[in-house]
mmCIF file of N, CA and C in Angstrom:
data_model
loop_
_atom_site.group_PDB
_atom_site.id
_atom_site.type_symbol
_atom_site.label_atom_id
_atom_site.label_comp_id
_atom_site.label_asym_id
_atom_site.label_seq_id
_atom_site.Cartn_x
_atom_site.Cartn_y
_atom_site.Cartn_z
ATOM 1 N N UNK A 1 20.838 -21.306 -7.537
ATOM 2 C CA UNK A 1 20.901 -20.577 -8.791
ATOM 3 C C UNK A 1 19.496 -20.300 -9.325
ATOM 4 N N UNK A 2 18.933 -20.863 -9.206
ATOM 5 C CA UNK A 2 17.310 -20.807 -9.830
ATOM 6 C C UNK A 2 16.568 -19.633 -8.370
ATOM 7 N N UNK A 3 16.695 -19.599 -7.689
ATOM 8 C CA UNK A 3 15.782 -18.587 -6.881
ATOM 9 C C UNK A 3 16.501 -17.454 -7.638
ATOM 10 N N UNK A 4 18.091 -17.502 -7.923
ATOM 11 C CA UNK A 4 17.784 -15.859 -8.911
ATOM 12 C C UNK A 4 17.139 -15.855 -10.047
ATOM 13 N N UNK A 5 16.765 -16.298 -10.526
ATOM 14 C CA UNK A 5 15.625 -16.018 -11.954
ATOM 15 C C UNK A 5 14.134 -15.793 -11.219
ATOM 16 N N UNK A 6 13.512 -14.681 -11.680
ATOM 17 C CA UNK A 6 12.661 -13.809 -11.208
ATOM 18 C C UNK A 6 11.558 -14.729 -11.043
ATOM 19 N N UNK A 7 10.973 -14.796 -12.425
ATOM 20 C CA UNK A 7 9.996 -15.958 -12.630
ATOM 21 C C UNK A 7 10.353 -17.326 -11.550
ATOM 22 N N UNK A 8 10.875 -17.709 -11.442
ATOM 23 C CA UNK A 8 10.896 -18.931 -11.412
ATOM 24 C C UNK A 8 11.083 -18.952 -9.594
ATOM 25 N N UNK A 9 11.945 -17.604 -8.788
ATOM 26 C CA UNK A 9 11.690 -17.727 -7.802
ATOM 27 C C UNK A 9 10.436 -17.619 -7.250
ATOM 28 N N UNK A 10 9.438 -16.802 -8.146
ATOM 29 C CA UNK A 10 7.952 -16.369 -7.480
ATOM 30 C C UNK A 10 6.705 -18.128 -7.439
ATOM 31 N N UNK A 11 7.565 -18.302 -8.025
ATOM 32 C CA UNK A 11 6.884 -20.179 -8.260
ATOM 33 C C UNK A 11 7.225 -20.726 -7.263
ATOM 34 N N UNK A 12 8.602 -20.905 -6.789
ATOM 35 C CA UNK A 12 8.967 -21.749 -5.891
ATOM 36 C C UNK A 12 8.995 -21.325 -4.559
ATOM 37 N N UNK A 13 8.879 -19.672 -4.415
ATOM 38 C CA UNK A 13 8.720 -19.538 -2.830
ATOM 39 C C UNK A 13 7.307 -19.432 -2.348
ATOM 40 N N UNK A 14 6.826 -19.772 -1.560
ATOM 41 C CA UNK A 14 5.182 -20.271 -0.855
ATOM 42 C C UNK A 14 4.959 -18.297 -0.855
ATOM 43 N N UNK A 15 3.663 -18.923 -1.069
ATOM 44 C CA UNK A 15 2.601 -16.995 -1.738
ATOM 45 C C UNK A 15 2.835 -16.434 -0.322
ATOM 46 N N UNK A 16 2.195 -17.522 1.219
ATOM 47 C CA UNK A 16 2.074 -17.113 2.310
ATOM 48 C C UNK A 16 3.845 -16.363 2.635
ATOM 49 N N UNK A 17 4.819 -16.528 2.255
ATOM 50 C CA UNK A 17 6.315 -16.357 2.434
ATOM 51 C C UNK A 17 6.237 -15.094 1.648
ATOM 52 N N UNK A 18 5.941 -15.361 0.237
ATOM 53 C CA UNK A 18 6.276 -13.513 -0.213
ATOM 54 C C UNK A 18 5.080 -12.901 0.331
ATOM 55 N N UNK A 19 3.965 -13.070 0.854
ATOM 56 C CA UNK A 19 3.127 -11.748 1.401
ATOM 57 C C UNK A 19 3.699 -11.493 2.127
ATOM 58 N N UNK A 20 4.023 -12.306 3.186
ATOM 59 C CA UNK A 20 4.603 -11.805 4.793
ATOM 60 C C UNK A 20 6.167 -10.912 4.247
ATOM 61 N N UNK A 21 6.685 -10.673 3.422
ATOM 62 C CA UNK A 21 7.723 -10.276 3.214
ATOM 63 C C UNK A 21 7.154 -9.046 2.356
ATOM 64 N N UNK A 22 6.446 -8.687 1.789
ATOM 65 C CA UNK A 22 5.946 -7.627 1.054
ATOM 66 C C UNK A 22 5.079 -6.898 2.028
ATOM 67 N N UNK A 23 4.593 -7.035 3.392
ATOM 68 C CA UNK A 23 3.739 -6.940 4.323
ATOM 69 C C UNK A 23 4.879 -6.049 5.532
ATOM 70 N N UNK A 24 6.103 -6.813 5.357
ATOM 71 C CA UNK A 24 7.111 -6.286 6.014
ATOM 72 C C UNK A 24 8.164 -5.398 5.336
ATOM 73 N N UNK A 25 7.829 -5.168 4.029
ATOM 74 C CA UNK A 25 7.978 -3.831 3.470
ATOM 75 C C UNK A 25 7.450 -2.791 3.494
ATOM 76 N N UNK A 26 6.120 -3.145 3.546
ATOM 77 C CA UNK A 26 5.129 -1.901 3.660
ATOM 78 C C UNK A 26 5.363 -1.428 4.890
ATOM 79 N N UNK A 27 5.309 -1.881 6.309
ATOM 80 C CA UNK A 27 5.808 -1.425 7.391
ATOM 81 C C UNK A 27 7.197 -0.365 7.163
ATOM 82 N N UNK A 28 8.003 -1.030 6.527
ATOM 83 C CA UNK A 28 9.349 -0.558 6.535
ATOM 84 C C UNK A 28 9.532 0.910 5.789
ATOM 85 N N UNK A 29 8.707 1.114 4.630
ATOM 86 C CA UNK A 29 8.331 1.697 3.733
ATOM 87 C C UNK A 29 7.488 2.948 4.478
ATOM 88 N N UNK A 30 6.227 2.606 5.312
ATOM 89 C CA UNK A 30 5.731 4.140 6.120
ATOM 90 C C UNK A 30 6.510 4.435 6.992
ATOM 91 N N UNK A 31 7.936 3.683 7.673
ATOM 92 C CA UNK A 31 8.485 4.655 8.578
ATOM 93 C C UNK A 31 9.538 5.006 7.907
ATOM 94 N N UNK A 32 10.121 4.704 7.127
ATOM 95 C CA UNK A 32 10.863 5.306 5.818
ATOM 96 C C UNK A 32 10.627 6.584 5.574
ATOM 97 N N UNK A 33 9.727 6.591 5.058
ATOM 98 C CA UNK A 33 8.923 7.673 4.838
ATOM 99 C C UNK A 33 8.621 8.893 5.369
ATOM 100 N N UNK A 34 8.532 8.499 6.812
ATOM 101 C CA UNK A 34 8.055 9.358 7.828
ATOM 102 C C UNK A 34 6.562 9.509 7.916
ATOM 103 N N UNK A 35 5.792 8.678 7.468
ATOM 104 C CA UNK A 35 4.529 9.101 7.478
ATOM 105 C C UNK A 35 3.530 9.051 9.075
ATOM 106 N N UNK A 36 4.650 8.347 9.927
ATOM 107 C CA UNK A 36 4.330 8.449 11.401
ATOM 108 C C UNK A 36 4.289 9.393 11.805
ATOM 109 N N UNK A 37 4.529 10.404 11.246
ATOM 110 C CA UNK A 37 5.553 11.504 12.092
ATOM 111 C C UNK A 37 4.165 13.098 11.909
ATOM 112 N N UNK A 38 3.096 12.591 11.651
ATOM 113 C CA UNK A 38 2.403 13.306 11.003
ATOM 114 C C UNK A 38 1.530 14.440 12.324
ATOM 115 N N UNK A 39 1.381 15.684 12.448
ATOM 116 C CA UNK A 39 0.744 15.871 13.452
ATOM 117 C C UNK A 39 -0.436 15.400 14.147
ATOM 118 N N UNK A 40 -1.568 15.195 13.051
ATOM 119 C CA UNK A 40 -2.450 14.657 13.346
ATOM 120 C C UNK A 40 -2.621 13.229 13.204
ATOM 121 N N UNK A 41 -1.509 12.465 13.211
ATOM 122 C CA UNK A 41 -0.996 11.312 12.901
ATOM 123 C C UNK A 41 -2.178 10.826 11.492
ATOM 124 N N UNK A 42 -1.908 11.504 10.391
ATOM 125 C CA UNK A 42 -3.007 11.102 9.413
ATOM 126 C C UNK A 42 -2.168 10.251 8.234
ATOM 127 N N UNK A 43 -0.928 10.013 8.390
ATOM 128 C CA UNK A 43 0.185 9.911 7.299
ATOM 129 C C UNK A 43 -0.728 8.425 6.661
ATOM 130 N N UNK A 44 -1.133 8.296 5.281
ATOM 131 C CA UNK A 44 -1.446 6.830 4.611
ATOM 132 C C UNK A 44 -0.398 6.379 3.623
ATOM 133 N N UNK A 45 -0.424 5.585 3.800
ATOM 134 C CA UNK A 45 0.564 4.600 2.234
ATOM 135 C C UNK A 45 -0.716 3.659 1.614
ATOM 136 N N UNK A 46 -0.296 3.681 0.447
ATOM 137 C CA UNK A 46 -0.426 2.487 -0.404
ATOM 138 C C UNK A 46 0.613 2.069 -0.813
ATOM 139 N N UNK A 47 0.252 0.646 -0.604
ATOM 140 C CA UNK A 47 1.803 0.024 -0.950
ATOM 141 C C UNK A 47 1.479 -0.867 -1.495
ATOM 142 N N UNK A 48 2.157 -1.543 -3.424
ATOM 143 C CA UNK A 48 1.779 -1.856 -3.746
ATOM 144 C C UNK A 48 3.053 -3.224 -4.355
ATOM 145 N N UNK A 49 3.122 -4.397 -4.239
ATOM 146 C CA UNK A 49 4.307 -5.376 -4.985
ATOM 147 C C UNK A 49 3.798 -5.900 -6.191
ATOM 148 N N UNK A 50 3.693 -5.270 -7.269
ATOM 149 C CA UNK A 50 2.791 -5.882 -8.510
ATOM 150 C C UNK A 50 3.320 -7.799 -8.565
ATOM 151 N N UNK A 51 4.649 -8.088 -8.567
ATOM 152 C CA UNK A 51 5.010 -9.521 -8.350
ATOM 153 C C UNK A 51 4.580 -10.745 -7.634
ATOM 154 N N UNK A 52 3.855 -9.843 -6.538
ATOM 155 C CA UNK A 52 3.441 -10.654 -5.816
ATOM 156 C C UNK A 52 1.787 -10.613 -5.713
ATOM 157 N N UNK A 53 1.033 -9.524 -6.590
ATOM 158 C CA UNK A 53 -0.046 -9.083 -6.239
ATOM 159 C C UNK A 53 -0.741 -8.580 -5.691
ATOM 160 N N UNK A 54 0.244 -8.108 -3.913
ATOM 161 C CA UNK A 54 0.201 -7.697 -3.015
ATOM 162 C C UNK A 54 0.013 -6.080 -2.936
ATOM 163 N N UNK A 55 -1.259 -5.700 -2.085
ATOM 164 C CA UNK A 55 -1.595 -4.773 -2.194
ATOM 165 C C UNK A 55 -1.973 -3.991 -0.533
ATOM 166 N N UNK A 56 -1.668 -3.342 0.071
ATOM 167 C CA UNK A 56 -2.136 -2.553 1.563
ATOM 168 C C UNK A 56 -1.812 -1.709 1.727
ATOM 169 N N UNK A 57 -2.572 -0.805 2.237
ATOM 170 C CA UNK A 57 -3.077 0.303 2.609
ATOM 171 C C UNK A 57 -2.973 0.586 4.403
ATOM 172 N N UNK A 58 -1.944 1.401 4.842
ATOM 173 C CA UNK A 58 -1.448 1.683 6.368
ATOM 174 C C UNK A 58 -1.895 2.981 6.102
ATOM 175 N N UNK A 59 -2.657 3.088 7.274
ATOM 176 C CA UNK A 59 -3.181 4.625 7.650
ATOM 177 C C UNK A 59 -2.588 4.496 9.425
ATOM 178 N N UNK A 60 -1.945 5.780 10.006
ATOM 179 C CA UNK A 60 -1.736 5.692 11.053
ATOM 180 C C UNK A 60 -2.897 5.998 11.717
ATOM 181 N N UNK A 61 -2.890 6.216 13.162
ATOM 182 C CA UNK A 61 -3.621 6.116 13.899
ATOM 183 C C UNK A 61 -4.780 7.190 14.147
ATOM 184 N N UNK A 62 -4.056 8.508 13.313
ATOM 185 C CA UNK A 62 -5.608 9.140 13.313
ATOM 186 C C UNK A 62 -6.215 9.178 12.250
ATOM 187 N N UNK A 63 -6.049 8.223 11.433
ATOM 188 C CA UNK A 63 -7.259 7.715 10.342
ATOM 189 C C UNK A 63 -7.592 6.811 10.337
ATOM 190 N N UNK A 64 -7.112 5.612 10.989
ATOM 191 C CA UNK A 64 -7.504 3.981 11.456
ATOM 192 C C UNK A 64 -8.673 4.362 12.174
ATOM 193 N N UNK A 65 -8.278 5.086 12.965
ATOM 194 C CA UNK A 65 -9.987 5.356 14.096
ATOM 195 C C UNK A 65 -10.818 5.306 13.812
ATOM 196 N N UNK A 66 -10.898 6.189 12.491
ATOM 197 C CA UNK A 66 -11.938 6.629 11.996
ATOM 198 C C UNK A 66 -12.558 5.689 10.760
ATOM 199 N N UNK A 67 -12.053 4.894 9.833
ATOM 200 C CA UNK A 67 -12.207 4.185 8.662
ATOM 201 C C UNK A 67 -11.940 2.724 9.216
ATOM 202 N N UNK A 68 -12.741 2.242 9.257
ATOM 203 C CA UNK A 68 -12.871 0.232 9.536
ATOM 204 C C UNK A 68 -11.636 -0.476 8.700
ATOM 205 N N UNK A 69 -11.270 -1.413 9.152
ATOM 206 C CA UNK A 69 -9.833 -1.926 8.117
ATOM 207 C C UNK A 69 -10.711 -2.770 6.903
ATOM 208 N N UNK A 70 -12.170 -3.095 7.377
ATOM 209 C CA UNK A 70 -13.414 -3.637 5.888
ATOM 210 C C UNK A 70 -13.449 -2.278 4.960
ATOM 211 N N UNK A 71 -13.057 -1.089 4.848
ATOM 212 C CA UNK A 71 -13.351 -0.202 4.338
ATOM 213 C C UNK A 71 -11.823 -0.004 3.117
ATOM 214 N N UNK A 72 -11.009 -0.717 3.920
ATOM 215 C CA UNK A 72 -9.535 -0.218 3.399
ATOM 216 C C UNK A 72 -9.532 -1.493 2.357
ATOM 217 N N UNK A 73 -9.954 -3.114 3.135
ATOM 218 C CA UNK A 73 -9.665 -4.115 2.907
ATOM 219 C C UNK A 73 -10.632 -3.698 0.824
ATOM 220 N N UNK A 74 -11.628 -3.102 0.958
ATOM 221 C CA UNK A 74 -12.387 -3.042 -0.007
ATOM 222 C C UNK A 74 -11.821 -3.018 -1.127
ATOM 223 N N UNK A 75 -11.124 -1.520 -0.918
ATOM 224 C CA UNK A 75 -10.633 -0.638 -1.814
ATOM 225 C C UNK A 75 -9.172 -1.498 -2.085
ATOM 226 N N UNK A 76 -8.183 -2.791 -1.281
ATOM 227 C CA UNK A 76 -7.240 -2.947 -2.118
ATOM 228 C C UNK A 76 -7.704 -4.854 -2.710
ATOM 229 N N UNK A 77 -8.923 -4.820 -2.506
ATOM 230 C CA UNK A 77 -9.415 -5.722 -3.395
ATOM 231 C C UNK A 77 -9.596 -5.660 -5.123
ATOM 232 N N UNK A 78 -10.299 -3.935 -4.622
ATOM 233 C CA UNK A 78 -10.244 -3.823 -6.502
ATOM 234 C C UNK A 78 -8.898 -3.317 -6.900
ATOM 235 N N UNK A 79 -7.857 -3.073 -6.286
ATOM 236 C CA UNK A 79 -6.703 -2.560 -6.455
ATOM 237 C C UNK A 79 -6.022 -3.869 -7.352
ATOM 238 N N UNK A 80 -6.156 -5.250 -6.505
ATOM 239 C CA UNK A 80 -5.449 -6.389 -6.466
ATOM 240 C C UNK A 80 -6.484 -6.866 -7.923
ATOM 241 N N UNK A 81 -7.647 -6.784 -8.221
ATOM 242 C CA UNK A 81 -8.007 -6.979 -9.173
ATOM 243 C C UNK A 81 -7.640 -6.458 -10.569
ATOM 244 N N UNK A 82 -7.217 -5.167 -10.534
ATOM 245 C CA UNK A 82 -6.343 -4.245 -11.600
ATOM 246 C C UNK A 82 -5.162 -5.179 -11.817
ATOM 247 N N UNK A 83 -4.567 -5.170 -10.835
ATOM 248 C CA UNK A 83 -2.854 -6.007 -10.535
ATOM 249 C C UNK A 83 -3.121 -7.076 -11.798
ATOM 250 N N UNK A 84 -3.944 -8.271 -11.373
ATOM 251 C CA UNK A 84 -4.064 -9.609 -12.131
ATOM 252 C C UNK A 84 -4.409 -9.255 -13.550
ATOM 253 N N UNK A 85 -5.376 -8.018 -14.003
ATOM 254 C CA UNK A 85 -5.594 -7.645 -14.994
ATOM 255 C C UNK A 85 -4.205 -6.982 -15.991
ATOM 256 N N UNK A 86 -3.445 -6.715 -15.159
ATOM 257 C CA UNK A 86 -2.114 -5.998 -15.726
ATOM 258 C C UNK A 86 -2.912 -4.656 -15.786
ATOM 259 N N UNK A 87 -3.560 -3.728 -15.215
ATOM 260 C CA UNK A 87 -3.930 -2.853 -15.637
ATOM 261 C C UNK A 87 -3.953 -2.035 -14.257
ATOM 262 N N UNK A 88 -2.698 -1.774 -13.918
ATOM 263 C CA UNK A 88 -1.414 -1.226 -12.630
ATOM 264 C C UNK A 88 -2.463 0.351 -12.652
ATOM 265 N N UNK A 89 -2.159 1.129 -13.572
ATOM 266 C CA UNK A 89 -2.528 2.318 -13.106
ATOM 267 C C UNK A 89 -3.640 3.147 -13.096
ATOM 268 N N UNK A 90 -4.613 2.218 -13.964
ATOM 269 C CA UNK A 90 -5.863 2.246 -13.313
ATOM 270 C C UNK A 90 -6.489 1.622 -11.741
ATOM 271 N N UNK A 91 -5.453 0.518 -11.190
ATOM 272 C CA UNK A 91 -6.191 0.327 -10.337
ATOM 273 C C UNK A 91 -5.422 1.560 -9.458
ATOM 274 N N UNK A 92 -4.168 2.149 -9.681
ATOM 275 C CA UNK A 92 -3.659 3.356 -8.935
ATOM 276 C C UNK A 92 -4.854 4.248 -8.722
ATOM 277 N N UNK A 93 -5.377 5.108 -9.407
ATOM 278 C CA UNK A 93 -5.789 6.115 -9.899
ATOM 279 C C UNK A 93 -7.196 6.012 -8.940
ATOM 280 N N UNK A 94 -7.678 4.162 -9.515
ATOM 281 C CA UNK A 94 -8.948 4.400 -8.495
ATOM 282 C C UNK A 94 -8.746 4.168 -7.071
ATOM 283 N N UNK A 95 -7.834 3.860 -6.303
ATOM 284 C CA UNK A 95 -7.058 3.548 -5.214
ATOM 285 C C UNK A 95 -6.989 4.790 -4.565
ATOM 286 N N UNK A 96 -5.931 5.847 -5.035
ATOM 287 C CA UNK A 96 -6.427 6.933 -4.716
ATOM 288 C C UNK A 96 -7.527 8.066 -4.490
ATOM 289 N N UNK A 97 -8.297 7.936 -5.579
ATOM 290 C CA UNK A 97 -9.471 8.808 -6.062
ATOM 291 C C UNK A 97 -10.203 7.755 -4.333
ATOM 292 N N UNK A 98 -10.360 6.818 -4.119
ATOM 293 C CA UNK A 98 -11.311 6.154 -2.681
ATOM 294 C C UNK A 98 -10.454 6.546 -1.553
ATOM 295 N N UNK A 99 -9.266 6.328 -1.823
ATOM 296 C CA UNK A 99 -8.588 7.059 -0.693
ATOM 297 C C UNK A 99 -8.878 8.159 0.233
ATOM 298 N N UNK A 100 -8.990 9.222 -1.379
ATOM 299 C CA UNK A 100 -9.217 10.605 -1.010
ATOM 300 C C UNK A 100 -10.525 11.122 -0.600
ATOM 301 N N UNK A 101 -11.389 10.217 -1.417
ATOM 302 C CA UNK A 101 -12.914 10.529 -0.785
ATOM 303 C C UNK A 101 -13.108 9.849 0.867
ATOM 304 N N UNK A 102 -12.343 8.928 1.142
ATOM 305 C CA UNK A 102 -12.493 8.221 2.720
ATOM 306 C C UNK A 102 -11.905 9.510 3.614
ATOM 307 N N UNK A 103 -11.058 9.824 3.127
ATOM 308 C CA UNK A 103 -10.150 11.398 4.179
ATOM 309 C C UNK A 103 -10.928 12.229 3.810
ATOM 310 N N UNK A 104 -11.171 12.082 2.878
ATOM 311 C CA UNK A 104 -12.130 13.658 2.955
ATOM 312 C C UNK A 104 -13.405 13.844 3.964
ATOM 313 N N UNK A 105 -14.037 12.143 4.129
ATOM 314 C CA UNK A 105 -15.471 12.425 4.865
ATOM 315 C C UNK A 105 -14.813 12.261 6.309
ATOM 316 N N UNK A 106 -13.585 11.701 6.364
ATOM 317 C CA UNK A 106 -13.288 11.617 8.091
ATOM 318 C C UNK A 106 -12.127 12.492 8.202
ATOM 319 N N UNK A 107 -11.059 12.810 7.496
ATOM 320 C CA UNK A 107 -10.345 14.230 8.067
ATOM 321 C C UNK A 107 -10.196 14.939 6.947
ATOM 322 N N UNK A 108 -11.236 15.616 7.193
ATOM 323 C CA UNK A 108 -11.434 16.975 6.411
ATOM 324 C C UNK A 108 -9.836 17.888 5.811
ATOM 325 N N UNK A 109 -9.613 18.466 4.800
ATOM 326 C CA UNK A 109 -8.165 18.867 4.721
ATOM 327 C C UNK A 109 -8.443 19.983 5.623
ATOM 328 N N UNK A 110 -7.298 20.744 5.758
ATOM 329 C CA UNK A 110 -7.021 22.080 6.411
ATOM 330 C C UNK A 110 -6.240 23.132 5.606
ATOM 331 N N UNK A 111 -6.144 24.193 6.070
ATOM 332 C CA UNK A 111 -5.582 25.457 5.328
ATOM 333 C C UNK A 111 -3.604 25.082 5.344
ATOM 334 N N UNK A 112 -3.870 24.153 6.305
ATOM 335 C CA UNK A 112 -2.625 23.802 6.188
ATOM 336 C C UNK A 112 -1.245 23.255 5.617
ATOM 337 N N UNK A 113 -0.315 23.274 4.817
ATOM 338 C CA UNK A 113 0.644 23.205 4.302
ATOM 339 C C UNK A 113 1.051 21.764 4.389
ATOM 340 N N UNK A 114 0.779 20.754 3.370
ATOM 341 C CA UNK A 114 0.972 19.569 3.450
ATOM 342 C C UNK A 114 2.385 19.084 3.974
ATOM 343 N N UNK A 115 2.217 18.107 5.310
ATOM 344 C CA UNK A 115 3.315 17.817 5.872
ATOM 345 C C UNK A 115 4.254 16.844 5.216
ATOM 346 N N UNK A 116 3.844 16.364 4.520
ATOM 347 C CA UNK A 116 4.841 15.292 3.865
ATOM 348 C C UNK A 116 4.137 15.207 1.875
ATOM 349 N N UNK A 117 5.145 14.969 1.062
ATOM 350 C CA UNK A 117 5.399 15.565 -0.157
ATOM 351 C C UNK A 117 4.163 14.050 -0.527
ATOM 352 N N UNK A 118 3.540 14.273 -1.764
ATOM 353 C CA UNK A 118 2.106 13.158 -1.827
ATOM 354 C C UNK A 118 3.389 12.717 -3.863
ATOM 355 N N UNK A 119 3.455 11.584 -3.660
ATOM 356 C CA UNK A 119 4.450 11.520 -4.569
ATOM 357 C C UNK A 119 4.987 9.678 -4.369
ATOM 358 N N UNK A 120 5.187 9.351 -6.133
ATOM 359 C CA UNK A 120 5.368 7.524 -5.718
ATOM 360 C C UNK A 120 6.795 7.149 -5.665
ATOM 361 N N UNK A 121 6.547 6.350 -4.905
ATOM 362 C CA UNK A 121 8.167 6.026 -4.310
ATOM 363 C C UNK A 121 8.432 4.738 -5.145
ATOM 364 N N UNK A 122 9.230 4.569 -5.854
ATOM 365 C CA UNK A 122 9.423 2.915 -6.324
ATOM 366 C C UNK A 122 10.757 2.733 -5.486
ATOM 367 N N UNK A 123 10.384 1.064 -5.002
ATOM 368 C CA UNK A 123 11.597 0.452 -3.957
ATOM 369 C C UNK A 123 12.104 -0.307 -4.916
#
């Protein structure tokens, strides 16, 4: 009865147990999505569990190439720092805004017709 009360389950289940489970959302969440499915395989998520604090950033494989996972790891440090602050959509805003400057210096946009809709999903 007590793991259903919100609070009180996030106390009692081990941090290492809800990352790995918020870690296996985010997976679940970019193929959901379809963001695999991308031509130039460029599809990114941010994925964010404010409950848990949990914050990552999946870029498929033709933007992993190019951007170090120290580059990604950066940007959801100050993300996760917003989180603890309660101050969610500023760390959004700057999350994106680094996002967009990292794609911009390694895949340039194109004239092309965005393949998948840029828009927040709440699970």
């Amino acid at each position: 009865v007590l793991f259903r009360v919100k609070p009180i389950q996030f106390r009692l289940v081990p941090r290492r147990l809800q990352q790995a489970r918020a870690a296996s959302l985010a997976r679940q969440a970019f193929l959901q999505q379809g963001l695999h499915r991308t031509k130039g395989a460029t599809g990114v998520l941010i994925f964010v569990s404010e409950a848990e604090h949990y914050v990552e950033i999946l870029a498929d494989q033709g933007i992993a190439q190019h951007v170090p996972d120290s580059e990604w790891q950066s940007m959801v440090d100050a993300f996760i720092a917003h989180l603890k602050r309660g101050d969610v959509a500023k760390g959004f805003q700057e999350c994106v805004a680094a996002c967009g400057d990292k794609l911009a210096a390694h895949v340039p946009a194109t004239e092309q017709k965005n393949e998948l809709p840029n828009h927040l999903v709440i699970l």
